[in-house]
Amino acid sequence: EPPLERLAAEMDLQARFDSGVQQPLDDMLKVAQARRQELARLKQEAEDREGQIVALNGEVKRLEDRLGGVSQERIALQRRVDAQARLRANLTTVETTFQPEEARVSRTGDDITISLLGISFPVGKSTIDASNEALMAKVRDSLALFPVTSIVVEGHTDSQGSDSANLILSQDRADAVKQYLVANFGIDQEKITSIGYGETRPVASNDTADGRARNRRIDLVIRIDQAQAAQ
């Protein structure tokens, strides 16, 4: 049972052996299948992105053959290709910047989300103390890779405590991170907003300590203006 309990904890499950090991095994199998499907989806998304770049390059080549030289249309397309390539390269850099326990990086369309799992606050408070300096330095370096952006700071909590208290706490923490980015990184205050979601958007089960720790996070949603980035 102890090995199964450790494996279940890694999957954010709470293993119960009241009726034997079959139910925990079935639960873990469901989680494994769901994660395999998510991996397949992400792989397909990456292939689709690669296909978009290939298609854009093909369009550039067709225009070049048809027009016989440089044109404004060709230049605009090439800039789009270059912008997509830069975005992918920068995303890879950000992904390798953080340790798994510090942050998780994901992309949806042209939005990049850095989920700061490693940021710590005193219990029930929104103070960003010196223990977060190393993590925030990595955030600074990551944001520097995306200069043509706006940023949404999202605050999230676990389910401990009341809904209203968690909502207020998540907003206070999101506001604190926003002010930190403005004051310490020189980010334009007009390009950054903050919002608290309380416990309403969990990414893991609140039944385990590890799951609750993952739910207590700050998400930095980087919204890239591809039109400006391609200029």
C-alpha atoms as one frame of an Amber mdcrd trajectory, in Angstrom:
protein
   0.000   0.000   0.000   2.734   2.616   0.755   4.072   2.534  -2.855   0.531
   2.961  -4.168  -0.075   5.844  -1.751   3.072   7.612  -3.014   2.082   7.045
  -6.618  -1.435   8.323  -5.944  -0.032  11.448  -4.253   2.020  12.213  -7.377
  -1.286  12.141  -9.277  -3.030  14.391  -6.727  -5.186  11.492  -5.569  -5.958
  10.332  -2.063  -5.671   6.545  -2.068  -8.200   4.695   0.077  -7.836   0.973
   0.669 -11.084   0.368   2.551 -12.246  -1.974  -0.228  -8.833  -3.210  -1.325
  -6.402  -1.906  -3.926  -8.593  -2.187  -7.021 -10.389   1.151  -6.600  -7.155
   3.158  -6.124  -5.681   1.357  -9.136  -8.742   2.193 -11.226  -8.552   5.841
 -10.133  -4.865   6.059 -11.036  -5.536   4.448 -14.399  -8.174   7.082 -15.167
  -5.726   9.867 -14.278  -2.983   8.278 -16.389  -5.347   7.970 -19.350  -6.457
  11.591 -18.989  -2.863  12.797 -18.865  -1.955  10.696 -21.894  -4.821  12.321
 -23.788  -3.641  15.778 -22.700  -0.103  14.947 -23.860  -1.479  13.844 -27.221
  -3.441  17.104 -27.476  -0.368  19.204 -26.711   1.684  17.213 -29.223  -0.981
  17.804 -31.862  -1.026  21.511 -31.034   2.756  21.680 -31.455   2.473  19.893
 -34.795  -0.258  22.314 -35.862   1.978  25.261 -34.971   4.805  23.732 -36.970
   2.395  23.249 -39.856   1.409  26.919 -39.705   5.030  27.987 -40.020   5.602
  25.585 -42.906   2.475  26.921 -44.627   3.604  30.521 -44.183   7.018  29.682
 -45.594   5.307  28.013 -48.545   3.206  31.112 -49.112   6.327  33.262 -49.061
   7.957  30.986 -51.642   4.900  31.101 -53.920   4.797  34.889 -53.754   8.505
  35.068 -54.455   8.113  32.857 -57.520   5.093  34.810 -58.756   6.409  38.303
 -58.172  10.030  37.616 -58.913  11.558  39.472 -56.024  10.931  41.350 -52.826
   7.466  42.802 -52.253   5.709  44.416 -49.340   3.408  41.408 -49.099   6.354
  39.035 -48.979   8.071  41.125 -46.323   4.918  41.157 -44.175   4.598  37.381
 -44.448   8.243  36.861 -43.625   7.845  39.012 -40.538   4.950  36.833 -39.418
   7.077  33.732 -39.920   9.948  35.285 -37.970   7.604  36.395 -35.167   6.205
  32.857 -34.793   9.701  31.380 -34.746  10.833  33.887 -32.096   7.769  33.139
 -30.004   8.461  29.402 -30.058  12.130  29.910 -29.226  11.307  32.273 -26.360
   8.682  29.889 -25.003  11.268  27.095 -24.933  13.663  29.395 -23.073  11.028
  30.245 -20.465  10.099  26.586 -20.005  13.699  25.709 -19.173  14.151  28.723
 -16.881  11.968  27.394 -14.077  12.243  24.245 -12.008   9.028  22.129 -11.912
   8.332  23.174  -8.334   8.781  26.865  -9.213   6.478  27.307 -12.193   4.675
  25.624 -15.057   4.571  27.224 -18.478   1.824  26.713 -21.055   0.598  28.306
 -24.257  -2.935  28.831 -25.552  -2.992  30.551 -28.927  -0.746  33.590 -28.564
  -1.194  33.698 -24.769   1.581  32.307 -22.577   0.795  31.471 -18.960   3.453
  31.191 -16.254   1.853  29.511 -13.223   3.984  30.513 -10.248   3.636  27.514
  -7.946   6.724  28.435  -5.971   5.712  31.925  -4.911   5.136  32.043  -1.164
   3.062  34.357   1.011   2.595  34.399   4.783  -0.583  32.552   5.753  -3.604
  34.728   5.017  -1.432  37.631   3.783  -0.287  39.132   0.479   3.246  40.264
   1.331   6.003  39.376  -1.156   9.080  38.945   1.017  12.760  38.349   0.258
  12.293  34.578   0.006  10.732  35.152  -3.425  13.592  37.196  -4.908  15.228
  34.363  -6.870  11.920  33.261  -8.375  10.917  36.815  -9.264  14.302  37.362
 -10.938  13.453  34.467 -13.259  10.073  36.091 -13.892  11.840  39.343 -14.816
  14.112  37.568 -17.305  11.157  35.696 -18.816   9.005  38.798 -19.261  11.922
  40.564 -20.947  11.634  38.074 -23.818   8.141  39.364 -24.670   8.366  43.174
 -24.851   5.245  43.663 -27.017   2.695  42.365 -24.545   0.059  43.028 -21.980
  -0.038  41.014 -18.761  -2.882  39.737 -16.594  -1.940  38.716 -13.037  -4.380
  36.101 -11.746  -4.564  35.143  -8.076  -5.751  31.686  -6.979  -6.190  29.946
  -3.618  -7.012  26.469  -2.350 -10.429  25.665  -0.852  -9.436  26.147   2.783
 -11.422  28.953   4.407 -14.543  30.747   3.206 -15.263  31.586  -0.425 -15.380
  35.317   0.266 -12.132  35.341   2.256 -10.362  33.369  -0.476 -11.660  35.717
  -3.172 -10.376  38.777  -1.303  -7.052  37.115  -0.508  -6.510  36.085  -4.137
  -7.221  39.638  -5.305  -4.861  41.121  -2.704  -2.074  38.752  -3.774  -2.653
  39.443  -7.473  -2.524  43.190  -6.731   0.706  42.721  -4.746   2.385  40.890
  -7.636   1.196  43.543 -10.078   2.704  46.304  -7.955   5.922  44.299  -7.597
   6.255  44.008 -11.381   5.587  47.706 -11.860   7.870  48.891  -9.046  10.773
  46.487  -9.564  10.704  45.624 -13.266   9.546  48.933 -14.707   6.521  47.417
 -16.449   4.047  49.994 -17.750   1.138  50.062 -15.318  -1.246  50.590 -18.237
  -0.262  47.213 -19.687  -0.847  45.121 -16.588  -4.068  44.181 -14.798  -4.806
  41.956 -11.814  -7.751  39.794 -10.864  -8.485  37.334  -8.068 -10.397  34.099
  -8.679 -10.268  32.686  -5.164 -10.750  28.915  -5.142 -12.851  28.758  -8.327
 -10.119  27.629 -10.767  -8.229  24.719  -9.178  -5.613  22.825 -11.201  -5.390
  19.929  -8.732  -7.447  18.189  -6.070  -7.940  20.090  -2.822  -8.113  16.744
  -0.984  -4.329  16.482  -0.675  -1.675  18.832   0.714   0.245  18.723  -2.578
  -2.892  19.511  -4.557  -3.747  22.456  -2.322  -0.180  23.760  -2.698  -0.534
  23.663  -6.496  -3.844  25.520  -6.303  -2.287  28.322  -4.234  -0.616  30.094
  -7.127  -0.230  33.240  -9.180  -0.764  32.931 -12.937   0.940  35.467 -15.190
  -0.926  35.496 -18.508   1.270  37.107 -21.168  -0.838  38.342 -24.076   1.273
  38.932 -27.140   0.205  41.332 -29.888   1.419  39.406 -32.920   0.650  42.304
 -35.276   3.041  44.561 -33.372   5.548  41.778 -32.743   5.839  41.192 -36.483
   6.707  44.833 -37.207
